[in-house]
Amino acid sequence: MTLSAVLLVTAVVWAVSVIRSVRLRALVYSLPLPMTLALVTTDYRVDGAQVVGVVGLNLFFVTVAVTHQRWRWPILLADVAGIAVYVALSAGLLAVHIPFEVALAGTLVLWLAAILWLRHRVRRSAGRSAGPRVAPAEETVPVAETRPDGLPALLKLVVIFVGAVLTQLLGAVLRGMVVTFPYSGVLVAVEARRQLAEFSRHFARNSLALVGFLTAYHYLQDVSSAAALGAGWAAFAVVAAALHLPLRPRRSAQAQAASRPPRALRPATEPPTPTGLP
């Protein structure tokens, strides 16, 4: 990877660091910018291993979230654990040949199972927390989130740049799996450490768009790199739009319905005038 890739990783992490919405953070991180640079600056081809590599990206964030939030590991040590899981998965994938269609079908099944499990878990958590509350969960701002970062902007940018260089050095030994290596993910996990579980859920859903990118690239990579990249980005945009756009009107309608008072509490209409009275 080149210096331009390091600068791009730095820019992605910097953008994520200034975004407050967890959903938007996950969407920005899921943009296949590092993948594009890896494919442009190397001669690696997209095959079944790279599609399964998207699963490795999710496993990276799940590992970091579990070790940091549940096991209380320091975030940097949790990052190392996530990298170890990804490297171990990559070693196994590089040792065998996985046909692309088999890898694609297996990845789609795993994605669907993960989404269904996450929805079930969210609904169960919502059922347990049902009852009188002072304020909705999304309106409650933790005290830790309101604290300033403490690092000057320029120093923070330098730290991100150094971290990007170090992750590039590790990614260079992964051969074909360099395409899906979580370059910026190592640093994004540090930025989103207080919201890792929620970030992981949103990224798991967005990762289907990355599968679309790799699928389109795979079937056009023998035509030309430019055509393959154009088709990959188009597929990513279509899948990402399908994942996000239909949810907005539905949630708006649900929010309006929730804001209305119950029928029994609504003010009654003006009573009719009794017969015979003006």
mmCIF file of C-alpha atoms in Angstrom:
data_model
loop_
_atom_site.group_PDB
_atom_site.id
_atom_site.type_symbol
_atom_site.label_atom_id
_atom_site.label_comp_id
_atom_site.label_asym_id
_atom_site.label_seq_id
_atom_site.Cartn_x
_atom_site.Cartn_y
_atom_site.Cartn_z
ATOM 1 C CA MET A 1 0.000 0.000 0.000
ATOM 2 C CA THR A 2 1.107 3.516 -0.754
ATOM 3 C CA LEU A 3 1.268 6.772 1.149
ATOM 4 C CA SER A 4 -2.010 7.777 -0.491
ATOM 5 C CA ALA A 5 -3.681 4.803 1.189
ATOM 6 C CA VAL A 6 -2.343 5.924 4.561
ATOM 7 C CA LEU A 7 -3.687 9.421 3.945
ATOM 8 C CA LEU A 8 -7.078 8.011 2.954
ATOM 9 C CA VAL A 9 -7.281 5.856 6.077
ATOM 10 C CA THR A 10 -6.397 8.917 8.127
ATOM 11 C CA ALA A 11 -9.130 10.940 6.421
ATOM 12 C CA VAL A 12 -11.756 8.229 7.028
ATOM 13 C CA VAL A 13 -10.909 7.929 10.706
ATOM 14 C CA TRP A 14 -10.863 11.697 11.083
ATOM 15 C CA ALA A 15 -14.325 11.930 9.493
ATOM 16 C CA VAL A 16 -15.656 9.227 11.805
ATOM 17 C CA SER A 17 -14.166 11.008 14.823
ATOM 18 C CA VAL A 18 -16.168 14.178 14.188
ATOM 19 C CA ILE A 19 -19.498 12.458 13.408
ATOM 20 C CA ARG A 20 -21.799 12.092 16.416
ATOM 21 C CA SER A 21 -24.457 9.822 14.934
ATOM 22 C CA VAL A 22 -23.482 6.171 15.392
ATOM 23 C CA ARG A 23 -25.533 5.143 12.364
ATOM 24 C CA LEU A 24 -23.795 7.704 10.155
ATOM 25 C CA ARG A 25 -20.415 6.696 11.588
ATOM 26 C CA ALA A 26 -21.014 3.099 10.567
ATOM 27 C CA LEU A 27 -22.155 4.156 7.093
ATOM 28 C CA VAL A 28 -19.093 6.346 6.517
ATOM 29 C CA TYR A 29 -16.774 3.599 7.729
ATOM 30 C CA SER A 30 -18.430 1.041 5.451
ATOM 31 C CA LEU A 31 -17.586 3.061 2.328
ATOM 32 C CA PRO A 32 -15.244 0.794 0.301
ATOM 33 C CA LEU A 33 -12.511 3.402 0.036
ATOM 34 C CA PRO A 34 -9.649 1.284 1.481
ATOM 35 C CA MET A 35 -10.854 -1.655 -0.630
ATOM 36 C CA THR A 36 -10.723 0.494 -3.742
ATOM 37 C CA LEU A 37 -7.173 1.646 -3.026
ATOM 38 C CA ALA A 38 -6.056 -1.891 -2.228
ATOM 39 C CA LEU A 39 -7.440 -3.152 -5.541
ATOM 40 C CA VAL A 40 -5.979 -0.244 -7.521
ATOM 41 C CA THR A 41 -2.491 -0.375 -6.014
ATOM 42 C CA THR A 42 -2.082 -4.180 -6.015
ATOM 43 C CA ASP A 43 -2.650 -6.999 -8.478
ATOM 44 C CA TYR A 44 -4.875 -9.033 -6.149
ATOM 45 C CA ARG A 45 -8.126 -10.398 -7.513
ATOM 46 C CA VAL A 46 -11.459 -10.602 -5.736
ATOM 47 C CA ASP A 47 -12.398 -14.204 -5.080
ATOM 48 C CA GLY A 48 -14.307 -16.174 -2.487
ATOM 49 C CA ALA A 49 -11.798 -15.445 0.264
ATOM 50 C CA GLN A 50 -12.344 -11.698 -0.010
ATOM 51 C CA VAL A 51 -16.116 -12.077 0.306
ATOM 52 C CA VAL A 52 -15.650 -14.101 3.479
ATOM 53 C CA GLY A 53 -13.267 -11.340 4.532
ATOM 54 C CA VAL A 54 -16.338 -9.138 5.076
ATOM 55 C CA VAL A 55 -17.333 -11.626 7.766
ATOM 56 C CA GLY A 56 -13.859 -11.125 9.197
ATOM 57 C CA LEU A 57 -14.500 -7.374 9.404
ATOM 58 C CA ASN A 58 -17.598 -8.029 11.474
ATOM 59 C CA LEU A 59 -15.755 -10.504 13.668
ATOM 60 C CA PHE A 60 -13.110 -7.852 14.269
ATOM 61 C CA PHE A 61 -15.641 -5.390 15.679
ATOM 62 C CA VAL A 62 -17.494 -8.068 17.642
ATOM 63 C CA THR A 63 -14.215 -9.175 19.225
ATOM 64 C CA VAL A 64 -13.264 -5.617 20.137
ATOM 65 C CA ALA A 65 -16.731 -4.904 21.547
ATOM 66 C CA VAL A 66 -16.818 -8.058 23.676
ATOM 67 C CA THR A 67 -13.284 -7.775 25.026
ATOM 68 C CA HIS A 68 -13.516 -4.041 25.737
ATOM 69 C CA GLN A 69 -17.070 -3.609 27.008
ATOM 70 C CA ARG A 70 -17.837 -6.985 28.568
ATOM 71 C CA TRP A 71 -14.407 -8.175 29.631
ATOM 72 C CA ARG A 72 -13.142 -4.645 30.422
ATOM 73 C CA TRP A 73 -9.941 -4.948 28.412
ATOM 74 C CA PRO A 74 -8.161 -1.699 27.478
ATOM 75 C CA ILE A 75 -9.243 -0.565 24.024
ATOM 76 C CA LEU A 76 -5.785 -1.015 22.488
ATOM 77 C CA LEU A 77 -5.544 -4.567 23.814
ATOM 78 C CA ALA A 78 -9.052 -5.241 22.512
ATOM 79 C CA ASP A 79 -7.903 -3.945 19.109
ATOM 80 C CA VAL A 80 -5.016 -6.419 19.169
ATOM 81 C CA ALA A 81 -7.454 -9.237 19.924
ATOM 82 C CA GLY A 82 -9.650 -8.182 17.009
ATOM 83 C CA ILE A 83 -6.660 -8.100 14.656
ATOM 84 C CA ALA A 84 -5.581 -11.541 15.862
ATOM 85 C CA VAL A 85 -9.026 -12.943 15.028
ATOM 86 C CA TYR A 86 -8.941 -11.399 11.562
ATOM 87 C CA VAL A 87 -5.394 -12.632 10.862
ATOM 88 C CA ALA A 88 -6.287 -16.153 12.038
ATOM 89 C CA LEU A 89 -9.352 -16.190 9.775
ATOM 90 C CA SER A 90 -7.255 -14.890 6.868
ATOM 91 C CA ALA A 91 -4.648 -17.610 7.362
ATOM 92 C CA GLY A 92 -7.345 -20.258 7.137
ATOM 93 C CA LEU A 93 -8.948 -18.683 4.066
ATOM 94 C CA LEU A 94 -5.641 -18.360 2.226
ATOM 95 C CA ALA A 95 -4.845 -22.027 2.874
ATOM 96 C CA VAL A 96 -7.843 -23.305 0.890
ATOM 97 C CA HIS A 97 -9.614 -22.312 -2.302
ATOM 98 C CA ILE A 98 -13.212 -21.246 -1.828
ATOM 99 C CA PRO A 99 -15.329 -20.929 -4.987
ATOM 100 C CA PHE A 100 -16.823 -17.469 -5.251
ATOM 101 C CA GLU A 101 -20.451 -18.602 -5.501
ATOM 102 C CA VAL A 102 -20.065 -20.850 -2.457
ATOM 103 C CA ALA A 103 -18.492 -18.048 -0.446
ATOM 104 C CA LEU A 104 -21.184 -15.598 -1.563
ATOM 105 C CA ALA A 105 -24.030 -17.930 -0.625
ATOM 106 C CA GLY A 106 -22.496 -18.729 2.760
ATOM 107 C CA THR A 107 -21.836 -15.061 3.520
ATOM 108 C CA LEU A 108 -25.409 -14.078 2.631
ATOM 109 C CA VAL A 109 -26.796 -16.807 4.881
ATOM 110 C CA LEU A 110 -24.575 -15.675 7.749
ATOM 111 C CA TRP A 111 -25.582 -12.041 7.182
ATOM 112 C CA LEU A 112 -29.299 -12.863 7.237
ATOM 113 C CA ALA A 113 -28.920 -15.004 10.358
ATOM 114 C CA ALA A 114 -26.971 -12.230 12.106
ATOM 115 C CA ILE A 115 -29.570 -9.573 11.218
ATOM 116 C CA LEU A 116 -32.447 -11.741 12.451
ATOM 117 C CA TRP A 117 -30.593 -12.506 15.673
ATOM 118 C CA LEU A 118 -29.793 -8.839 16.259
ATOM 119 C CA ARG A 119 -33.424 -7.821 15.709
ATOM 120 C CA HIS A 120 -34.604 -10.505 18.115
ATOM 121 C CA ARG A 121 -32.086 -9.362 20.703
ATOM 122 C CA VAL A 122 -33.081 -5.697 20.339
ATOM 123 C CA ARG A 123 -36.783 -6.539 20.695
ATOM 124 C CA ARG A 124 -36.122 -8.691 23.746
ATOM 125 C CA SER A 125 -34.074 -5.910 25.339
ATOM 126 C CA ALA A 126 -36.840 -3.434 24.578
ATOM 127 C CA GLY A 127 -39.384 -5.747 26.223
ATOM 128 C CA ARG A 128 -37.297 -6.042 29.367
ATOM 129 C CA SER A 129 -36.893 -2.305 29.651
ATOM 130 C CA ALA A 130 -40.582 -1.563 29.103
ATOM 131 C CA GLY A 131 -42.160 0.553 31.801
ATOM 132 C CA PRO A 132 -42.162 4.122 33.061
ATOM 133 C CA ARG A 133 -39.010 5.966 32.131
ATOM 134 C CA VAL A 134 -37.796 9.455 32.752
ATOM 135 C CA ALA A 135 -36.607 9.901 29.174
ATOM 136 C CA PRO A 136 -36.155 7.723 26.095
ATOM 137 C CA ALA A 137 -32.813 5.972 25.796
ATOM 138 C CA GLU A 138 -31.837 7.897 22.694
ATOM 139 C CA GLU A 139 -32.400 11.194 24.531
ATOM 140 C CA THR A 140 -30.235 10.234 27.491
ATOM 141 C CA VAL A 141 -26.704 11.533 27.016
ATOM 142 C CA PRO A 142 -24.041 9.771 29.097
ATOM 143 C CA VAL A 143 -21.813 12.046 31.093
ATOM 144 C CA ALA A 144 -18.726 10.546 29.441
ATOM 145 C CA GLU A 145 -19.977 11.603 25.994
ATOM 146 C CA THR A 146 -20.195 15.254 27.025
ATOM 147 C CA ARG A 147 -16.577 15.470 28.102
ATOM 148 C CA PRO A 148 -14.123 17.097 25.713
ATOM 149 C CA ASP A 149 -11.676 14.811 23.962
ATOM 150 C CA GLY A 150 -8.714 16.432 25.658
ATOM 151 C CA LEU A 151 -6.411 16.234 22.613
ATOM 152 C CA PRO A 152 -5.797 19.236 20.367
ATOM 153 C CA ALA A 153 -7.084 18.707 16.838
ATOM 154 C CA LEU A 154 -3.624 18.691 15.257
ATOM 155 C CA LEU A 155 -2.205 16.231 17.789
ATOM 156 C CA LYS A 156 -5.215 13.967 17.315
ATOM 157 C CA LEU A 157 -4.627 13.987 13.552
ATOM 158 C CA VAL A 158 -0.962 13.049 14.063
ATOM 159 C CA VAL A 159 -1.960 10.126 16.322
ATOM 160 C CA ILE A 160 -4.428 8.886 13.708
ATOM 161 C CA PHE A 161 -1.769 9.168 10.984
ATOM 162 C CA VAL A 162 0.793 7.166 12.997
ATOM 163 C CA GLY A 163 -1.802 4.495 13.756
ATOM 164 C CA ALA A 164 -2.680 4.264 10.069
ATOM 165 C CA VAL A 165 0.984 3.699 9.168
ATOM 166 C CA LEU A 166 1.284 0.893 11.723
ATOM 167 C CA THR A 167 -1.849 -0.866 10.489
ATOM 168 C CA GLN A 168 -0.576 -0.610 6.908
ATOM 169 C CA LEU A 169 2.581 -2.480 7.922
ATOM 170 C CA LEU A 170 0.515 -5.373 9.284
ATOM 171 C CA GLY A 171 -1.848 -5.411 6.339
ATOM 172 C CA ALA A 172 1.043 -5.773 3.890
ATOM 173 C CA VAL A 173 1.694 -9.373 5.010
ATOM 174 C CA LEU A 174 -1.860 -10.579 4.409
ATOM 175 C CA ARG A 175 -1.595 -10.943 0.629
ATOM 176 C CA GLY A 176 -5.085 -11.165 -0.927
ATOM 177 C CA MET A 177 -6.808 -10.564 2.387
ATOM 178 C CA VAL A 178 -5.284 -7.087 2.397
ATOM 179 C CA VAL A 179 -8.396 -6.043 0.442
ATOM 180 C CA THR A 180 -10.702 -6.398 3.450
ATOM 181 C CA PHE A 181 -8.217 -5.766 6.248
ATOM 182 C CA PRO A 182 -9.717 -3.281 8.771
ATOM 183 C CA TYR A 183 -7.123 -0.547 8.264
ATOM 184 C CA SER A 184 -9.274 2.297 9.520
ATOM 185 C CA GLY A 185 -11.313 -0.115 11.674
ATOM 186 C CA VAL A 186 -8.460 -0.434 14.147
ATOM 187 C CA LEU A 187 -8.608 3.303 14.785
ATOM 188 C CA VAL A 188 -12.365 3.688 14.349
ATOM 189 C CA ALA A 189 -12.833 1.192 17.180
ATOM 190 C CA VAL A 190 -10.859 3.547 19.410
ATOM 191 C CA GLU A 191 -12.974 6.522 18.355
ATOM 192 C CA ALA A 192 -16.266 4.625 18.869
ATOM 193 C CA ARG A 193 -15.180 2.744 21.993
ATOM 194 C CA ARG A 194 -18.124 4.031 24.079
ATOM 195 C CA GLN A 195 -20.631 2.851 21.464
ATOM 196 C CA LEU A 196 -18.980 -0.272 20.104
ATOM 197 C CA ALA A 197 -22.001 -2.556 20.480
ATOM 198 C CA GLU A 198 -24.324 -0.173 18.640
ATOM 199 C CA PHE A 199 -21.667 0.610 16.030
ATOM 200 C CA SER A 200 -21.151 -3.121 15.401
ATOM 201 C CA ARG A 201 -24.893 -3.623 14.842
ATOM 202 C CA HIS A 202 -25.084 -0.837 12.280
ATOM 203 C CA PHE A 203 -21.931 -1.976 10.511
ATOM 204 C CA ALA A 204 -23.230 -5.551 10.335
ATOM 205 C CA ARG A 205 -26.206 -4.311 8.357
ATOM 206 C CA ASN A 206 -24.083 -2.054 6.125
ATOM 207 C CA SER A 207 -21.658 -4.874 5.380
ATOM 208 C CA LEU A 208 -24.154 -6.287 2.873
ATOM 209 C CA ALA A 209 -23.321 -3.289 0.675
ATOM 210 C CA LEU A 210 -19.644 -4.286 0.840
ATOM 211 C CA VAL A 211 -20.621 -7.772 -0.353
ATOM 212 C CA GLY A 212 -22.414 -6.098 -3.254
ATOM 213 C CA PHE A 213 -19.279 -4.096 -4.073
ATOM 214 C CA LEU A 214 -17.056 -7.188 -4.105
ATOM 215 C CA THR A 215 -19.588 -9.216 -6.105
ATOM 216 C CA ALA A 216 -19.885 -6.632 -8.871
ATOM 217 C CA TYR A 217 -16.103 -6.207 -8.962
ATOM 218 C CA HIS A 218 -15.544 -9.967 -9.196
ATOM 219 C CA TYR A 219 -17.705 -10.457 -12.264
ATOM 220 C CA LEU A 220 -16.203 -7.498 -14.151
ATOM 221 C CA GLN A 221 -12.555 -7.631 -13.062
ATOM 222 C CA ASP A 222 -11.613 -9.551 -16.226
ATOM 223 C CA VAL A 223 -13.142 -6.812 -18.387
ATOM 224 C CA SER A 224 -11.264 -3.857 -16.922
ATOM 225 C CA SER A 225 -10.411 -2.480 -13.515
ATOM 226 C CA ALA A 226 -12.254 0.764 -14.225
ATOM 227 C CA ALA A 227 -15.453 -1.034 -15.212
ATOM 228 C CA ALA A 228 -15.179 -3.325 -12.204
ATOM 229 C CA LEU A 229 -14.697 -0.401 -9.796
ATOM 230 C CA GLY A 230 -17.553 1.556 -11.347
ATOM 231 C CA ALA A 231 -19.888 -1.436 -11.095
ATOM 232 C CA GLY A 232 -18.704 -2.119 -7.553
ATOM 233 C CA TRP A 233 -19.453 1.385 -6.349
ATOM 234 C CA ALA A 234 -22.818 1.354 -8.129
ATOM 235 C CA ALA A 235 -23.718 -1.923 -6.435
ATOM 236 C CA PHE A 236 -22.633 -0.537 -3.083
ATOM 237 C CA ALA A 237 -24.806 2.565 -3.545
ATOM 238 C CA VAL A 238 -27.865 0.555 -4.583
ATOM 239 C CA VAL A 239 -27.606 -1.901 -1.698
ATOM 240 C CA ALA A 240 -26.878 0.847 0.840
ATOM 241 C CA ALA A 241 -29.912 2.816 -0.378
ATOM 242 C CA ALA A 242 -32.076 -0.297 -0.131
ATOM 243 C CA LEU A 243 -30.885 -0.864 3.433
ATOM 244 C CA HIS A 244 -31.505 2.699 4.636
ATOM 245 C CA LEU A 245 -34.074 4.602 2.599
ATOM 246 C CA PRO A 246 -37.191 2.436 3.197
ATOM 247 C CA LEU A 247 -36.789 2.744 6.978
ATOM 248 C CA ARG A 248 -37.205 6.518 7.164
ATOM 249 C CA PRO A 249 -40.917 6.943 6.240
ATOM 250 C CA ARG A 250 -41.896 3.991 8.392
ATOM 251 C CA ARG A 251 -40.069 5.301 11.421
ATOM 252 C CA SER A 252 -41.502 8.791 10.888
ATOM 253 C CA ALA A 253 -45.026 7.377 10.847
ATOM 254 C CA GLN A 254 -44.322 5.381 13.988
ATOM 255 C CA ALA A 255 -42.926 8.461 15.707
ATOM 256 C CA GLN A 256 -46.037 10.483 14.835
ATOM 257 C CA ALA A 257 -48.302 7.709 16.068
ATOM 258 C CA ALA A 258 -46.349 7.455 19.326
ATOM 259 C CA SER A 259 -46.618 11.210 19.893
ATOM 260 C CA ARG A 260 -50.420 11.190 19.678
ATOM 261 C CA PRO A 261 -52.278 10.856 22.990
ATOM 262 C CA PRO A 262 -54.477 7.801 23.517
ATOM 263 C CA ARG A 263 -58.064 8.059 22.318
ATOM 264 C CA ALA A 264 -59.362 8.197 25.895
ATOM 265 C CA LEU A 265 -57.121 11.169 26.682
ATOM 266 C CA ARG A 266 -57.881 13.201 23.589
ATOM 267 C CA PRO A 267 -60.022 16.329 24.186
ATOM 268 C CA ALA A 268 -63.628 15.718 23.361
ATOM 269 C CA THR A 269 -65.266 17.736 20.657
ATOM 270 C CA GLU A 270 -67.559 20.612 21.614
ATOM 271 C CA PRO A 271 -70.754 19.116 23.077
ATOM 272 C CA PRO A 272 -73.871 19.635 21.012
ATOM 273 C CA THR A 273 -76.261 22.397 22.034
ATOM 274 C CA PRO A 274 -79.307 20.982 23.884
ATOM 275 C CA THR A 275 -82.587 21.155 22.009
ATOM 276 C CA GLY A 276 -84.594 24.296 22.671
ATOM 277 C CA LEU A 277 -81.613 26.414 23.835
ATOM 278 C CA PRO A 278 -80.019 29.138 21.708
#
